[in-house]
Coordinates of C-alpha atoms in Angstrom, one line a residue:
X1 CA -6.7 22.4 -8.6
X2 CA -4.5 20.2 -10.2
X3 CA -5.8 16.5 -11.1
X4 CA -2.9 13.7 -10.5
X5 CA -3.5 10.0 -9.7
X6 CA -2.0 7.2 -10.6
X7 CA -1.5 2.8 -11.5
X8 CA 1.0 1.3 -9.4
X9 CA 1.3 -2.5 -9.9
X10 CA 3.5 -4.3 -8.0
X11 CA 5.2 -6.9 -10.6
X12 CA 4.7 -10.2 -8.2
X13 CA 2.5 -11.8 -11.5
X14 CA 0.0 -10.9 -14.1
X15 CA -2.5 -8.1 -14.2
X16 CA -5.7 -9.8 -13.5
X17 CA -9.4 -7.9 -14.2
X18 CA -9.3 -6.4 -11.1
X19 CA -6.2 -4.6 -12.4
X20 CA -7.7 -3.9 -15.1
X21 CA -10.9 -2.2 -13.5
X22 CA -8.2 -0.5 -11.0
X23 CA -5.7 1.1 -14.1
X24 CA -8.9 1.6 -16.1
X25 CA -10.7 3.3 -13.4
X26 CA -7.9 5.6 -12.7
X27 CA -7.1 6.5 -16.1
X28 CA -10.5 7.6 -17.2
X29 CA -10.9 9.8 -13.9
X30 CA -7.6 11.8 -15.2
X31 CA -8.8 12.0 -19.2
X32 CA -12.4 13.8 -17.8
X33 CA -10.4 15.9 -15.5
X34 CA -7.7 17.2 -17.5
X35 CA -5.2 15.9 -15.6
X36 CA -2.2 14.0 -15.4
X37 CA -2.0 9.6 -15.3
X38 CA 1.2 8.1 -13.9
X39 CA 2.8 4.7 -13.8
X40 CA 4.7 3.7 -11.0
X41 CA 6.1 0.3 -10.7
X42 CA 6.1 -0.9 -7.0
X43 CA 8.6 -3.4 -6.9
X44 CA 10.5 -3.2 -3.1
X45 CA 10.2 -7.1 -2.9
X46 CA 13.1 -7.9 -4.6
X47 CA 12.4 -12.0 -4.4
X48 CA 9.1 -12.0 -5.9
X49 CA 9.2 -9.1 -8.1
X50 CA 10.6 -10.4 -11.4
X51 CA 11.5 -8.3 -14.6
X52 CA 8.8 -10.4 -16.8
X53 CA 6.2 -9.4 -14.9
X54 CA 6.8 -5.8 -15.2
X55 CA 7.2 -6.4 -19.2
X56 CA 3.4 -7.7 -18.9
X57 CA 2.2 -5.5 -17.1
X58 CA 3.9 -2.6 -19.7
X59 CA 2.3 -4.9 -22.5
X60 CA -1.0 -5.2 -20.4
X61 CA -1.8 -1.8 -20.5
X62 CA -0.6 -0.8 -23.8
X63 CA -3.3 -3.6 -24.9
X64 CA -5.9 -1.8 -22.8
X65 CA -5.1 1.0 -24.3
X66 CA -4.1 2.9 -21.4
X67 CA -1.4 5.3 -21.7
X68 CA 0.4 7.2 -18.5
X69 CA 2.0 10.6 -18.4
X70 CA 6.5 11.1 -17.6
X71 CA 8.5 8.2 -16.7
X72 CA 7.8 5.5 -15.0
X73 CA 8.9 5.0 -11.2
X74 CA 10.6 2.4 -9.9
X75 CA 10.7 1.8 -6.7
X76 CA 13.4 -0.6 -6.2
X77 CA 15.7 2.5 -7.3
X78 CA 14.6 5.2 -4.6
X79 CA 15.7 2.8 -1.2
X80 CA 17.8 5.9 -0.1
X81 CA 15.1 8.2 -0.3
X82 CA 12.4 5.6 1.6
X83 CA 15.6 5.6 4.1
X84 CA 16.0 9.3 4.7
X85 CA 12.1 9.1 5.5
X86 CA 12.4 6.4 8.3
X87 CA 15.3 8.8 9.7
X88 CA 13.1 11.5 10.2
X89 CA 10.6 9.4 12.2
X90 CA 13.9 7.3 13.9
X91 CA 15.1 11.4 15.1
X92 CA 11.7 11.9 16.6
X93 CA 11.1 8.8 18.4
X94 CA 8.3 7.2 16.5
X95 CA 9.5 4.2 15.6
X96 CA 11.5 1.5 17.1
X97 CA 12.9 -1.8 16.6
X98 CA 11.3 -5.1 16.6
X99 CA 13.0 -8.2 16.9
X100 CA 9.8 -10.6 17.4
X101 CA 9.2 -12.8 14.8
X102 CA 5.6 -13.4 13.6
X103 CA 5.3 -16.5 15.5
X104 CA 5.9 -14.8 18.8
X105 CA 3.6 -12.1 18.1
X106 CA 0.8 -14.6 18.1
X107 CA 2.0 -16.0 21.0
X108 CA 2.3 -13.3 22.7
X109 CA -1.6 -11.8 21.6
X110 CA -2.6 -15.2 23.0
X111 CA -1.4 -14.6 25.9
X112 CA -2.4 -11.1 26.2
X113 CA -6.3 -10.6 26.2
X114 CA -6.1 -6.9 26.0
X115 CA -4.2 -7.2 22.5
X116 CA -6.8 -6.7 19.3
X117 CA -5.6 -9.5 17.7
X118 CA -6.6 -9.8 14.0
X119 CA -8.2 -6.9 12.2
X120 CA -9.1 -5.4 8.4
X121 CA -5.1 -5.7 7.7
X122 CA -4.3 -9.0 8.8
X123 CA -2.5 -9.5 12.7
X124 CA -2.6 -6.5 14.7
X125 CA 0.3 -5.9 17.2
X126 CA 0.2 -2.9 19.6
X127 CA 3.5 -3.0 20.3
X128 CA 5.3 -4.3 23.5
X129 CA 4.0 -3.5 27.0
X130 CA 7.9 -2.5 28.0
X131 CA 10.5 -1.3 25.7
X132 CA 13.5 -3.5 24.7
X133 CA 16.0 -3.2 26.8
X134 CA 18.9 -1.3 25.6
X135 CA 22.0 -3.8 26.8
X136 CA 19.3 -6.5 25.0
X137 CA 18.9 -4.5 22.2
X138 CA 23.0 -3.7 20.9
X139 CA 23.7 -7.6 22.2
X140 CA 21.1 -8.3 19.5
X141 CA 22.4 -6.3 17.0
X142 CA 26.0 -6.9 17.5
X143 CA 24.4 -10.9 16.6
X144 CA 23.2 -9.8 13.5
X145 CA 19.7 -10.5 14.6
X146 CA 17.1 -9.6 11.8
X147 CA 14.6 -6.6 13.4
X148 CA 11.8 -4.8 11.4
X149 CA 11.2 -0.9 12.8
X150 CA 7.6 -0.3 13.6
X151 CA 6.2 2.8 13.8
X152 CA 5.2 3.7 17.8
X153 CA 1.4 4.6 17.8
X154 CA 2.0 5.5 21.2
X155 CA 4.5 7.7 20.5
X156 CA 3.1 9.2 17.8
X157 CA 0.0 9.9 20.3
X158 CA 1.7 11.2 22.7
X159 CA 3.5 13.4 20.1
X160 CA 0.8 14.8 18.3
X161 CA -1.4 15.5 21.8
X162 CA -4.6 17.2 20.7
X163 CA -4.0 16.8 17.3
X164 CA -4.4 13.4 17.2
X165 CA -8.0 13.2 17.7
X166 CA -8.4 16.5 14.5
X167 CA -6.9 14.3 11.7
X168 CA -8.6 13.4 9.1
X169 CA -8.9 12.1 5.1
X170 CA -11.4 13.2 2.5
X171 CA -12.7 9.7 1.0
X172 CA -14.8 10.9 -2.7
X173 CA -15.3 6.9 -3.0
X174 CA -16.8 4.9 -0.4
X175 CA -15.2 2.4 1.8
X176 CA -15.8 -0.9 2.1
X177 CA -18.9 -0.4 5.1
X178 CA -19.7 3.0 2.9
X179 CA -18.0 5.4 4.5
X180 CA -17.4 8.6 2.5
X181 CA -16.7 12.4 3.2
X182 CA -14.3 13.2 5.9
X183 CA -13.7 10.1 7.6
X184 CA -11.5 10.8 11.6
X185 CA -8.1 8.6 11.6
X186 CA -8.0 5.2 13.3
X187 CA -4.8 4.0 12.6
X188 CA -4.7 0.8 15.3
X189 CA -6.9 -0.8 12.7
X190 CA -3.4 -1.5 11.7
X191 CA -1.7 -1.5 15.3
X192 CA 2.6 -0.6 15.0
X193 CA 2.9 -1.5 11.4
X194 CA 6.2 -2.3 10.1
X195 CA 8.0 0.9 8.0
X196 CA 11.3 -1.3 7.0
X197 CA 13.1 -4.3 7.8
X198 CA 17.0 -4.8 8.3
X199 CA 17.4 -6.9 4.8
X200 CA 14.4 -4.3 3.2
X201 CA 15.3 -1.0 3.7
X202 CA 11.2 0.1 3.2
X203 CA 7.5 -1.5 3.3
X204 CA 4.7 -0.6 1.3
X205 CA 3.1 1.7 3.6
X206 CA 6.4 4.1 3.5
X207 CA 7.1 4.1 0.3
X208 CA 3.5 4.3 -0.9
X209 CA 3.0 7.6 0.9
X210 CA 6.8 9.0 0.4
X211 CA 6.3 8.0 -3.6
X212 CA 3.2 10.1 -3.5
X213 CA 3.9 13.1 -2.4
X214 CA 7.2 13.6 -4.6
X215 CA 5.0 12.4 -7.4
X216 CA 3.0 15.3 -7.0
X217 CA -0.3 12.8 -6.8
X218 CA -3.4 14.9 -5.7
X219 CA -5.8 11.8 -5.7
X220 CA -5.2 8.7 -4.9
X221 CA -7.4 6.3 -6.9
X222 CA -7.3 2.2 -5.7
X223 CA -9.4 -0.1 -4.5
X224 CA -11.5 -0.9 -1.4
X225 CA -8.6 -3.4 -0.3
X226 CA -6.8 -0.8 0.7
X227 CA -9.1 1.0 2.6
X228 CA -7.9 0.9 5.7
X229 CA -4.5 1.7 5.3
X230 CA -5.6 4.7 4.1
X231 CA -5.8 5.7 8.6
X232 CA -2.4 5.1 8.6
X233 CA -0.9 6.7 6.0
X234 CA -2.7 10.1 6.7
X235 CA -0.8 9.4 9.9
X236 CA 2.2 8.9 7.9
X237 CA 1.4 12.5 5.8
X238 CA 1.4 14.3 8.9
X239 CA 4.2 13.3 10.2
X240 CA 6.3 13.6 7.5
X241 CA 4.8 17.0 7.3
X242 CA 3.8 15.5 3.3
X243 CA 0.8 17.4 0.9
X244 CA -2.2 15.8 1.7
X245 CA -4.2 14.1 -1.0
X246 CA -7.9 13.0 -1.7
X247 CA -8.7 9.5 -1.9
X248 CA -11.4 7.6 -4.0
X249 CA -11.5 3.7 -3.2
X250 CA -13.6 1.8 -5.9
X251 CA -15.2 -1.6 -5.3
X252 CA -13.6 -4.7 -6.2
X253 CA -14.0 -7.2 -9.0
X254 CA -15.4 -10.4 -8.1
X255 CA -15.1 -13.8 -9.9
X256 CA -18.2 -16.5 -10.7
X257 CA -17.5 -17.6 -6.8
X258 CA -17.8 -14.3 -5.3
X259 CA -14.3 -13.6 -4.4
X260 CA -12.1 -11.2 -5.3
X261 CA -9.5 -12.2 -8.1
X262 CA -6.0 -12.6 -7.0
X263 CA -3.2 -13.3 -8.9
X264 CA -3.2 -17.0 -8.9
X265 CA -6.2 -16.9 -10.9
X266 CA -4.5 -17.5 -13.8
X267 CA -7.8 -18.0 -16.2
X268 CA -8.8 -14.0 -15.0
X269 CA -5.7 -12.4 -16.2
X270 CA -5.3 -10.4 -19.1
X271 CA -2.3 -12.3 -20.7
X272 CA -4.5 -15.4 -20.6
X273 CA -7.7 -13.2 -21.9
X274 CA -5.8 -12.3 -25.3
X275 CA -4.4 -15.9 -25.2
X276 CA -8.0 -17.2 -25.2
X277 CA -8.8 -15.0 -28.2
X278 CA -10.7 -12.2 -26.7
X279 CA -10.3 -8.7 -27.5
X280 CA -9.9 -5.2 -26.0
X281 CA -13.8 -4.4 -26.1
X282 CA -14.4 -8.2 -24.5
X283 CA -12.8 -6.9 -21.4
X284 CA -14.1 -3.6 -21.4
X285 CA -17.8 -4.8 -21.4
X286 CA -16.6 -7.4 -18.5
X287 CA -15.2 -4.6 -16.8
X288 CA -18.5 -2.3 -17.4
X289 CA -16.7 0.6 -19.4
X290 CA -17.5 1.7 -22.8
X291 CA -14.6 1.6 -25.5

């Protein structure tokens, strides 16, 4: 079997050590396997995303060492593609729009006992008890009203009938309560996630699990962060009707206070590592790999 993973930053700041582990982690797994190490740049937020970042990050790794197989994707190029992927699920029903802003989401879980309310991911909405209604919805539109399209776990239940209780993902890591081996889907840990918004034609989750699948990636390698997303986009997979991959979610890098870095933490990143004086091997040994 082939062996493709890859990095995929998104340039919002500096690489930070928990990058670092990430990339590094990644890269090593493809060298022992013989396989293949690619870059992608994840850069759909076009307000925070800023071309210095991504030059860091390119400078970053090259420091590290770290070296990645073919071109580098960007995803800020491919929006048509992440488009024609939302059609798909908008011809089969799955998705539909949203016009609540976030503020009357949490009003409305408030009011609403039955709602989950916050979860692994942040605020979980389950969607709307009635759909909008569709004199409502063009008067909206024809307003210019800003909308994000969520993706219908309901439907999606409903489509998939018995098959929504057989899927599944292979997890070779261990989660962040240390699950591992074939782990059943539960993808309202997330609730109806946003796919796309009107101004953003894609969200992460879409373009994460589109990107891999044309990329040819047989394991995805990230951290425990992202664990839980993981339910959803094997939901995404299937619909899609994608090539499933493995996934291996490593633990996280944690500063002196016992949180996780973040990109605000301006002393942890690499740039201000070398800055400081400190050297390849430095950061190797704080990451626990040998040079």
């Amino acid at each position: 079997m082939a062996f493709v993973t890859r990095f995929a930053p998104s340039p919002t700041g500096y690489l930070h050590l928990g990058h670092a582990f990430s990339a590094m982690t990644a890269w090593r797994a493809a060298l022992e396997a013989g396989g293949r190490f690619l870059l992608r740049i994840e850069d759909i937020d076009r307000t925070r995303c800023k071309p210095e970042f991504e030059a860091a990050i390119l400078e970053d790794l090259e420091w590290l060492g770290i070296t990645h197989d073919g071109e580098i994707r960007r995803q800020s190029d491919h929006f048509p593609d992440y488009a024609a992927a939302l059609d798909k699920l908008r011809a089969d029903g799955l998705v539909y729009r949203c016009f609540k802003t976030r503020k009357e989401i949490m009003e409305e879980i408030e009011r609403a006992p039955h709602h989950p309310g916050e979860g692994p991911e942040g605020v979980i909405y389950a969607g709307p008890d009635e759909p909008i209604d569709p004199v409502e919805e063009e008067g909206r539109l024809a307003a210019g009203d800003p909308y994000a399209w969520r993706l219908s776990l309901g439907a999606c239940r409903e489509r998939l009938g018995a098959d929504w209780d057989g899927l599944s993902f292979t997890e070779t890591g261990e989660g962040p309560n240390g699950e591992t081996g074939e782990i059943p889907i539960r993808p309202d840990l997330l609730g109806d996630v946003i796919l796309a918004r009107k101004d953003v034609g894609t969200s992460y989750h879409m373009a994460v699990v589109h990107d891999d699948a044309l990329q040819g990636v047989t394991h995805v390698i990230r951290g425990q962060d992202l664990y839980h997303a993981t339910h959803l986009h094997r939901l995404l997979i299937h619909l899609l009707g994608l090539p499933v991959p493995v996934w291996r979610h490593h633990g996280l890098m944690t500063g002196p206070d016992g949180k996780r870095y973040a990109k605000r933490d301006k002393s942890a990143t690499l740039k201000s590592m070398r800055e400081r004086g400190m050297t390849r091997k430095d950061v190797l040994t704080q990451l626990g790999f040998r040079d």
